[in-house]
Short mmCIF file of C-alpha atoms in Angstrom, two decimals:
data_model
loop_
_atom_site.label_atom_id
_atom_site.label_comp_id
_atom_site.label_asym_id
_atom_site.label_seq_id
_atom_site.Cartn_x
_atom_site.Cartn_y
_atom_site.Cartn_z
CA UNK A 687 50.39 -16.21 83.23
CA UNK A 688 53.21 -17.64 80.92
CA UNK A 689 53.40 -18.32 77.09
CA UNK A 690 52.67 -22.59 77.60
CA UNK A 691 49.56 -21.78 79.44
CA UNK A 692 47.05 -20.55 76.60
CA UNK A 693 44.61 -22.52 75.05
CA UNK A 694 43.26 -21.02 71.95
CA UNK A 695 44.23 -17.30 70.14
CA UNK A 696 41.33 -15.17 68.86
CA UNK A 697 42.17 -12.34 66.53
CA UNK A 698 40.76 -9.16 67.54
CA UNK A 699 41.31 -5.97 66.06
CA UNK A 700 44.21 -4.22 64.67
CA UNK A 701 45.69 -1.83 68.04
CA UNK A 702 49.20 -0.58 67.91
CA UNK A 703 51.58 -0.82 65.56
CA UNK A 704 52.22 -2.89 62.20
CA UNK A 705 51.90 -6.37 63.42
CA UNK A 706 50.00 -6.07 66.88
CA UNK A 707 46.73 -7.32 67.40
CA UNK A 708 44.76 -7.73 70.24
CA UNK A 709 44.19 -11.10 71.40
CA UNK A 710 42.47 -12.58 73.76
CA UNK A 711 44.52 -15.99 75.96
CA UNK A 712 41.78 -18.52 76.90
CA UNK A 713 43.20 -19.87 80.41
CA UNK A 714 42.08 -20.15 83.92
CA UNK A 715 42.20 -16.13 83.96
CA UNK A 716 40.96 -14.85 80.79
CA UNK A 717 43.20 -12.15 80.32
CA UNK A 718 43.05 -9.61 77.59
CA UNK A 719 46.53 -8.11 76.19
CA UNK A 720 48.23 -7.09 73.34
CA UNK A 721 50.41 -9.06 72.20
CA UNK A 722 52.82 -9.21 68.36
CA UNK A 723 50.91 -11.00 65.56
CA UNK A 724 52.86 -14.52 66.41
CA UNK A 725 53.51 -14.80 69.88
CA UNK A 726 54.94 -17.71 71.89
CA UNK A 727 53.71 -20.11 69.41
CA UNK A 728 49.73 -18.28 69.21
CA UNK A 729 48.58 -19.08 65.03
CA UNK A 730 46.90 -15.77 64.34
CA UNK A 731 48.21 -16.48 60.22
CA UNK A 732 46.38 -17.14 57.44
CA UNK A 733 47.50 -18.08 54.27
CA UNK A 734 45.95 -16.37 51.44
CA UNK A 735 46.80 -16.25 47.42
CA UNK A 736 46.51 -14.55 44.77
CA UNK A 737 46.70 -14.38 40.41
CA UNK A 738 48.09 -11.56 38.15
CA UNK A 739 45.93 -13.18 35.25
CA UNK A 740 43.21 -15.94 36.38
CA UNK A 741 42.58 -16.36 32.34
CA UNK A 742 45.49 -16.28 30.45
CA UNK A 743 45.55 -16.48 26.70
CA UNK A 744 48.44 -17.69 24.70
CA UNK A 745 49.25 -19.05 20.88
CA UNK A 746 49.96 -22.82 20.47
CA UNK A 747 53.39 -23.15 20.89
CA UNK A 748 54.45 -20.60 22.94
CA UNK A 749 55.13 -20.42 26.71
CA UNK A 750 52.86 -19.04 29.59
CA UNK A 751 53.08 -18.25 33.45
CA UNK A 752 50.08 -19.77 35.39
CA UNK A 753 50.68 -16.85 38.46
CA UNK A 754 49.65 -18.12 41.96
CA UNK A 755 51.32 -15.54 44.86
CA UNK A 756 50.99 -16.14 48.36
CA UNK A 757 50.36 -13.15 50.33
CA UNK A 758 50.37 -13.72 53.83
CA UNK A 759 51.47 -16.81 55.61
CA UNK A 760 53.32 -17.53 58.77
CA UNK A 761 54.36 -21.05 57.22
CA UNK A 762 58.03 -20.92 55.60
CA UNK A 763 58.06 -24.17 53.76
CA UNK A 764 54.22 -24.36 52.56
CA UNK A 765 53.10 -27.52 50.73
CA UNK A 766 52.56 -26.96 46.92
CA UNK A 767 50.00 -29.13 44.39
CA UNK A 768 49.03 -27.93 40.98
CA UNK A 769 46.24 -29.87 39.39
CA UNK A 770 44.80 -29.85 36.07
CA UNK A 771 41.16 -30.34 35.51
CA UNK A 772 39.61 -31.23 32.19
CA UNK A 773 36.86 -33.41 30.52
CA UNK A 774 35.54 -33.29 34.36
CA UNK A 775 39.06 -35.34 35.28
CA UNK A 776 41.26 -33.99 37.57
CA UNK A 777 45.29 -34.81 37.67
CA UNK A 778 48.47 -33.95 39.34
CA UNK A 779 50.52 -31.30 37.36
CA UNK A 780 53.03 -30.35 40.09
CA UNK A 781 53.19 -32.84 43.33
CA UNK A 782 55.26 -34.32 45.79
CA UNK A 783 57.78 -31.09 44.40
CA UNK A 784 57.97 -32.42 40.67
CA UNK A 785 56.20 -31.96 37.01
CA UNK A 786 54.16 -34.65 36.91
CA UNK A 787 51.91 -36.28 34.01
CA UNK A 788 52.40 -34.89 30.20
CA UNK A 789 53.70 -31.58 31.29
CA UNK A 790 57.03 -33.49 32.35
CA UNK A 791 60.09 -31.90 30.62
CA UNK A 792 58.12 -28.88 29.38
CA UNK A 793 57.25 -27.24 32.75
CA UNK A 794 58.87 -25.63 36.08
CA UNK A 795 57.77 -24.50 39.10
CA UNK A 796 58.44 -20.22 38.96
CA UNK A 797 59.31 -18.84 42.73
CA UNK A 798 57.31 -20.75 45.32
CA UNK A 799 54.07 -21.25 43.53
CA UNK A 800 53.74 -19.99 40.05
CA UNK A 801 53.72 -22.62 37.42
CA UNK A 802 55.47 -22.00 33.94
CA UNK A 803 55.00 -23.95 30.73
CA UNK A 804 56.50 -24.18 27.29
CA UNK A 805 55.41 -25.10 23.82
CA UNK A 806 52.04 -24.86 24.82
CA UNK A 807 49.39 -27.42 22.64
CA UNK A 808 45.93 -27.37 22.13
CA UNK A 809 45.49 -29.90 24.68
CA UNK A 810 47.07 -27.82 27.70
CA UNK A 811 43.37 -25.91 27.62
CA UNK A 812 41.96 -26.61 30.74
CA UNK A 813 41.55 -25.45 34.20
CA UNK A 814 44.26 -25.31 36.65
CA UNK A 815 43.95 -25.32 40.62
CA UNK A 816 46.92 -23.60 42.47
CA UNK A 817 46.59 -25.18 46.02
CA UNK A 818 48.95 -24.38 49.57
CA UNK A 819 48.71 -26.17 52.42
CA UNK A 820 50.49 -24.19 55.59
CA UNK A 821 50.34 -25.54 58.40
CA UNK A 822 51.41 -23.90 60.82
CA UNK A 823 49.12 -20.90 60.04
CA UNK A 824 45.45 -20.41 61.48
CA UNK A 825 43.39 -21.12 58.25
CA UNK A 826 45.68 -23.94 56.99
CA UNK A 827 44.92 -24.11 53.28
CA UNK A 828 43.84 -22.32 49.88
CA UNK A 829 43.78 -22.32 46.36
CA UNK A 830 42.91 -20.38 43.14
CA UNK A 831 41.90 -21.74 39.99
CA UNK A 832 43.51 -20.25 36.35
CA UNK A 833 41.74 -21.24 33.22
CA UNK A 834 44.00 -21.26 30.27
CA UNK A 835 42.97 -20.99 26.90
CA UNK A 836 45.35 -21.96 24.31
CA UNK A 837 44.78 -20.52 20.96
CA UNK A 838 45.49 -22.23 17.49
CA UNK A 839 45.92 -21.05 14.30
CA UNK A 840 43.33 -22.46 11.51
CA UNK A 841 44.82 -24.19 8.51
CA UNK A 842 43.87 -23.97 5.24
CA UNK A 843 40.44 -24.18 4.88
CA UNK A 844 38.48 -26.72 2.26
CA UNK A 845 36.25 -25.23 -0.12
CA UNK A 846 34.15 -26.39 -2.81
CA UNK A 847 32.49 -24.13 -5.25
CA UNK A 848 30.97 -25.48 -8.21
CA UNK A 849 32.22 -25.12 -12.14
CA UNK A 850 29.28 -24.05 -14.45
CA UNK A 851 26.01 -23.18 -13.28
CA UNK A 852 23.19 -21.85 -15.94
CA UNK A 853 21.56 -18.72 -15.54
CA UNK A 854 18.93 -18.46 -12.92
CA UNK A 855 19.73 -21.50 -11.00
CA UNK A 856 20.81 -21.86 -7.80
CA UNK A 857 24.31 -22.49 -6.20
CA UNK A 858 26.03 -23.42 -3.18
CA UNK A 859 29.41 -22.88 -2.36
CA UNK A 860 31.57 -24.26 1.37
CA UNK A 861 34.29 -23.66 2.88
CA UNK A 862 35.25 -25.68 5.90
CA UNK A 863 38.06 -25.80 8.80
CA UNK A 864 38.46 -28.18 11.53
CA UNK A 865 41.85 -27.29 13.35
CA UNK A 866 41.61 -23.51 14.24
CA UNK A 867 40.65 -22.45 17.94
CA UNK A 868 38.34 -20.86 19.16
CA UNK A 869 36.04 -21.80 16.09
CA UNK A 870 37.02 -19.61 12.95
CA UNK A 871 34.94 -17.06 11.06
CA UNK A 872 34.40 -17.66 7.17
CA UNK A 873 34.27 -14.96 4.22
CA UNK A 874 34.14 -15.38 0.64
CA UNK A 875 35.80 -13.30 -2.08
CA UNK A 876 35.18 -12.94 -5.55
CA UNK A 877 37.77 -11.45 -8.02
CA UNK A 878 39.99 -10.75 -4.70
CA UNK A 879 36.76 -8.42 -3.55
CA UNK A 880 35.00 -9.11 -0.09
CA UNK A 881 31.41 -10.39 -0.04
CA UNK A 882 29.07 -8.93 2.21
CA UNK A 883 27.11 -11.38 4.61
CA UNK A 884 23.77 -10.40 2.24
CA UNK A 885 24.27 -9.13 -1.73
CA UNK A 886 21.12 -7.01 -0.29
CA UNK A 887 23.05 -4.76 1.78
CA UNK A 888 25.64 -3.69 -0.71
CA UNK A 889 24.34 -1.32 -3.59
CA UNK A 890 27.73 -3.35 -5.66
CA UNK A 891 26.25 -6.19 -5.51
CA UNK A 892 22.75 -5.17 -6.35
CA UNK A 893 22.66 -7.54 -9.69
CA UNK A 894 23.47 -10.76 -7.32
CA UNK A 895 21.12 -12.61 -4.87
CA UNK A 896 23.06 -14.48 -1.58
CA UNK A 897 23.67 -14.81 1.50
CA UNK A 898 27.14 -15.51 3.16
CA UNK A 899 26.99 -17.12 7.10
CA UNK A 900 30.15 -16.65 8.43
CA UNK A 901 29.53 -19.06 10.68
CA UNK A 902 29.54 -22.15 8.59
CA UNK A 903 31.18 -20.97 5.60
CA UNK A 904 28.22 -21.20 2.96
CA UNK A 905 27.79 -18.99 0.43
CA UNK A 906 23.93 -19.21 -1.42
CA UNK A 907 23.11 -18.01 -4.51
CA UNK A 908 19.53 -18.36 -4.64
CA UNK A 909 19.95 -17.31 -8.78
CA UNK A 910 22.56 -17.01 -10.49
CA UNK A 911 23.71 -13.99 -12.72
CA UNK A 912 26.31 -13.75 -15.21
CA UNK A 913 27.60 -10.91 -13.16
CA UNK A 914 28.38 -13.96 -10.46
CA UNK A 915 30.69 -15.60 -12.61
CA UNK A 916 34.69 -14.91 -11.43
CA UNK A 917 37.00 -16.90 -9.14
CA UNK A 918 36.21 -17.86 -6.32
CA UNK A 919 38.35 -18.14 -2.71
CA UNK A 920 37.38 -18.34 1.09
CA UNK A 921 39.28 -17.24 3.87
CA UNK A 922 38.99 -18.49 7.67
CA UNK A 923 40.02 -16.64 10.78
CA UNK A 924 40.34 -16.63 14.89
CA UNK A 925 42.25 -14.63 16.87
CA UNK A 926 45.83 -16.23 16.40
CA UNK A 927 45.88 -16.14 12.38
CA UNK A 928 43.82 -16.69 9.06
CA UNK A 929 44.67 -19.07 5.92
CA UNK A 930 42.89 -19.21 2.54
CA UNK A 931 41.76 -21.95 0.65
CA UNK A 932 43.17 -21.78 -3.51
CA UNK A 933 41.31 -19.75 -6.36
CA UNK A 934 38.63 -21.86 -8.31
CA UNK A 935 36.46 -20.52 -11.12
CA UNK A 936 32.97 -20.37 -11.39
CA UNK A 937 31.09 -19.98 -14.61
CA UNK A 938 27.59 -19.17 -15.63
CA UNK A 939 26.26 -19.70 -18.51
CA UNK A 940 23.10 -19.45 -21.10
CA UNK A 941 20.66 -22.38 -21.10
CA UNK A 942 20.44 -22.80 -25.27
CA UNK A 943 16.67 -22.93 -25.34
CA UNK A 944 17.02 -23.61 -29.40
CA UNK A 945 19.55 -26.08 -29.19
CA UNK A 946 18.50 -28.18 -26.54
CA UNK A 947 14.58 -28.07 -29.28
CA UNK A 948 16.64 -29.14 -31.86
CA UNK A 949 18.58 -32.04 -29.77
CA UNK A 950 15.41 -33.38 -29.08
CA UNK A 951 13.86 -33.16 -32.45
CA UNK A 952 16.40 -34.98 -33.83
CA UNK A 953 16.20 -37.58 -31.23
CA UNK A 954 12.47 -37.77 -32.04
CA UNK A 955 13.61 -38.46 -35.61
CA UNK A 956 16.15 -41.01 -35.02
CA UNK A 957 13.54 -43.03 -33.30
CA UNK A 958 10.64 -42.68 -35.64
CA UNK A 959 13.23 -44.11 -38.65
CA UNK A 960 14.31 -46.95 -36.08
CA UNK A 961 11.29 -47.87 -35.84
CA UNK A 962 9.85 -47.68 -39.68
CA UNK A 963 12.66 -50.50 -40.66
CA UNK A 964 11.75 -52.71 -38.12
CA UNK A 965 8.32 -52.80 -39.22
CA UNK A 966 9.65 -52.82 -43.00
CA UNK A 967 11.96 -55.99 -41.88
CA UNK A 968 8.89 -57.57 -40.06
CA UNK A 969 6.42 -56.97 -43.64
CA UNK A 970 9.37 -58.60 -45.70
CA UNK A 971 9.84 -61.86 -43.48
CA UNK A 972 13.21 -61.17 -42.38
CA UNK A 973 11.91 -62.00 -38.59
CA UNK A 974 9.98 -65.16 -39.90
CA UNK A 975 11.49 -68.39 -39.02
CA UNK A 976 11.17 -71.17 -41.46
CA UNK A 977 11.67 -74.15 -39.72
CA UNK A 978 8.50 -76.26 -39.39
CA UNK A 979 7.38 -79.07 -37.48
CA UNK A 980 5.49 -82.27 -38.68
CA UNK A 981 5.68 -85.35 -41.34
CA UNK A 982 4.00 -83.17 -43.87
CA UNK A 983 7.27 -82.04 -45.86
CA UNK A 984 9.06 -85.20 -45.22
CA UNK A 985 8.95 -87.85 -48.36
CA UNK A 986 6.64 -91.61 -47.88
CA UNK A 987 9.62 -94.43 -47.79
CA UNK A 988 8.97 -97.73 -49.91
CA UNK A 989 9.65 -101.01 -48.09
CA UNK A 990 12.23 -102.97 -50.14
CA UNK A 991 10.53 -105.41 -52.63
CA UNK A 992 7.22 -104.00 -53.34
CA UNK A 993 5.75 -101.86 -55.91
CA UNK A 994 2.75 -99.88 -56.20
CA UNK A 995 0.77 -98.83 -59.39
CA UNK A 996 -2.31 -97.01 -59.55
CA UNK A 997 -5.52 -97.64 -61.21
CA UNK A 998 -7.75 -95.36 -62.61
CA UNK A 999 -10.40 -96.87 -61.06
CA UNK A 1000 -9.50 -97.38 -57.84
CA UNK A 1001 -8.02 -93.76 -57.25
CA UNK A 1002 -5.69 -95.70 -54.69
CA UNK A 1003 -2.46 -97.38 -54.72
CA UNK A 1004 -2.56 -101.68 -54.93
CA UNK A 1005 0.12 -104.56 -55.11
CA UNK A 1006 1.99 -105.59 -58.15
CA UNK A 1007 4.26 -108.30 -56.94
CA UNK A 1008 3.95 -110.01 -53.83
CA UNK A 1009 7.26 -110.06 -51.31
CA UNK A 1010 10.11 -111.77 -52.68
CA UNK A 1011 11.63 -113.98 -49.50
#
């Protein structure tokens, strides 16, 4: 039987030396030799891969190696795709043998396969899918996916703590960062001294009553102590750095139970003499208004040319002259 006859190759097991394997020609006589690993055109290959680091961790702004090695293939000039996956979207990174999409400029192709990229940003987190296609190997194709995680420092955290608080009330203070990844852890210090996560556990802190989560950055004071006054900071941290927020004070302070009696005695007092002069004002006429309405105060005109004169015995006025025309 020659070489152009066979129909299929089936891989059998491993019998002679490196690279021999039995296999088995399906043609008109079935025979069973051993032949090498690739013989007379026979695909007994199969491309497989492999990663040094399937989840590689780097700082913002540095450079990483995505690693995707081929291992065995019979194919010389395999076809290459790297594709990106994130926000459940999936685009080219490496096709068609260039950089495509934003990693254009800042990315090269390492070897055959491996994929290298600089000044890494937040937004280069994401899954990656190393893909080969070989054809002229018996199982044609594979891939292996890397997820990168890129890590960012946090920035300098906001935090709000308030100025004066009176004895035995309570307080809040927060500290907040939005820019570190993964998510930053909070603590609080006070007087450049670490708070624990509950004043409860520390025998130090035995005078003060809070709580600290240094998840969200609050610190609770559920009452306040004079012992809690001091200055104030909050420091947030991840695994590629920390930063601080600035010093503020916080004071506590007496409540002036005497003073604040007195403030409102005297405002008592104020108000009682307000209101003595306006009754005072209202008893002397000073809110009296002495305009009045009617004929009664106005004085009885005379028509021109007649005069009256009264009688005693008529109680009533009467005609003197008659009209003059």
């Amino acid at each position: 039987m020659e070489a152009g006859e066979f129909k299929i190759c089936r891989v059998g097991q491993q019998t002679g030396g490196p690279g021999e394997l039995k296999v088995q020609m399906e043609s008109g006589g079935g025979l069973l030799e051993k032949f090498p690993l690739a013989w007379g055109g026979c695909l007994t290959g199969a491309v497989n891969l492999k990663s040094s680091n399937r989840n590689p961790v780097v700082q913002e702004f540095e450079s990483v190696e995505l690693s995707c090695i081929i291992t065995d293939s019979q194919t010389n000039d395999p076809r290459i795709e790297w594709k990106k996956i994130q926000d459940d979207q999936t685009a080219y990174v490496f096709f068609d043998n260039k950089i495509q999409g934003d990693l254009a400029g800042r990315a090269e192709l390492l070897g055959k396969t491996s994929l290298k990229i600089w000044n890494v940003t937040r937004t280069d987190s994401a899954i990656y899918r190393c893909e080969v296609v070989a054809r002229n190997d018996r199982k044609e194709i594979d891939e292996i996916v890397i997820e990168l995680t890129v890590q960012v420092k946090p920035v300098p955290p906001v935090c709000r703590v308030p100025k004066a608080v009176p004895v035995g009330k309570s307080a809040t203070l927060h500290c907040q960062e939005s820019e570190g990844y993964p998510r930053p852890h909070y603590s609080w210090y006070r007087n450049d001294v670490p708070l624990p996560t509950d004043s409860r556990a520390n025998p130090r802190f035995r005078n003060s009553s809070f709580l600290l989560n240094p998840e969200t950055g609050t610190l609770v004071f559920s009452a306040v102590h004079k012992e809690d006054s001091g200055q104030y900071y909050c420091i947030a941290s991840n695994d590629a750095g920390s930063a601080r927020c600035e010093e503020q004070e916080l004071e506590v302070y007496d409540l002036n139970i005497g003073g604040i009696i007195g403030g409102v005695l005297v405002v008592l007092a104020v108000l009682a003499l307000i209101t003595v002069g306006i009754c005072c004002a209202y008893r002397r006429g000073y809110f009296i208004n002495n305009k009045q309405n009617g004929e009664s105060y106005k004085n009885t005109g005379k028509p021109d040319g007649v005069n009256y004169i009264r009688t005693d015995e008529e109680g009533d006025f009467r005609h003197k002259s008659s009209f003059v025309i």
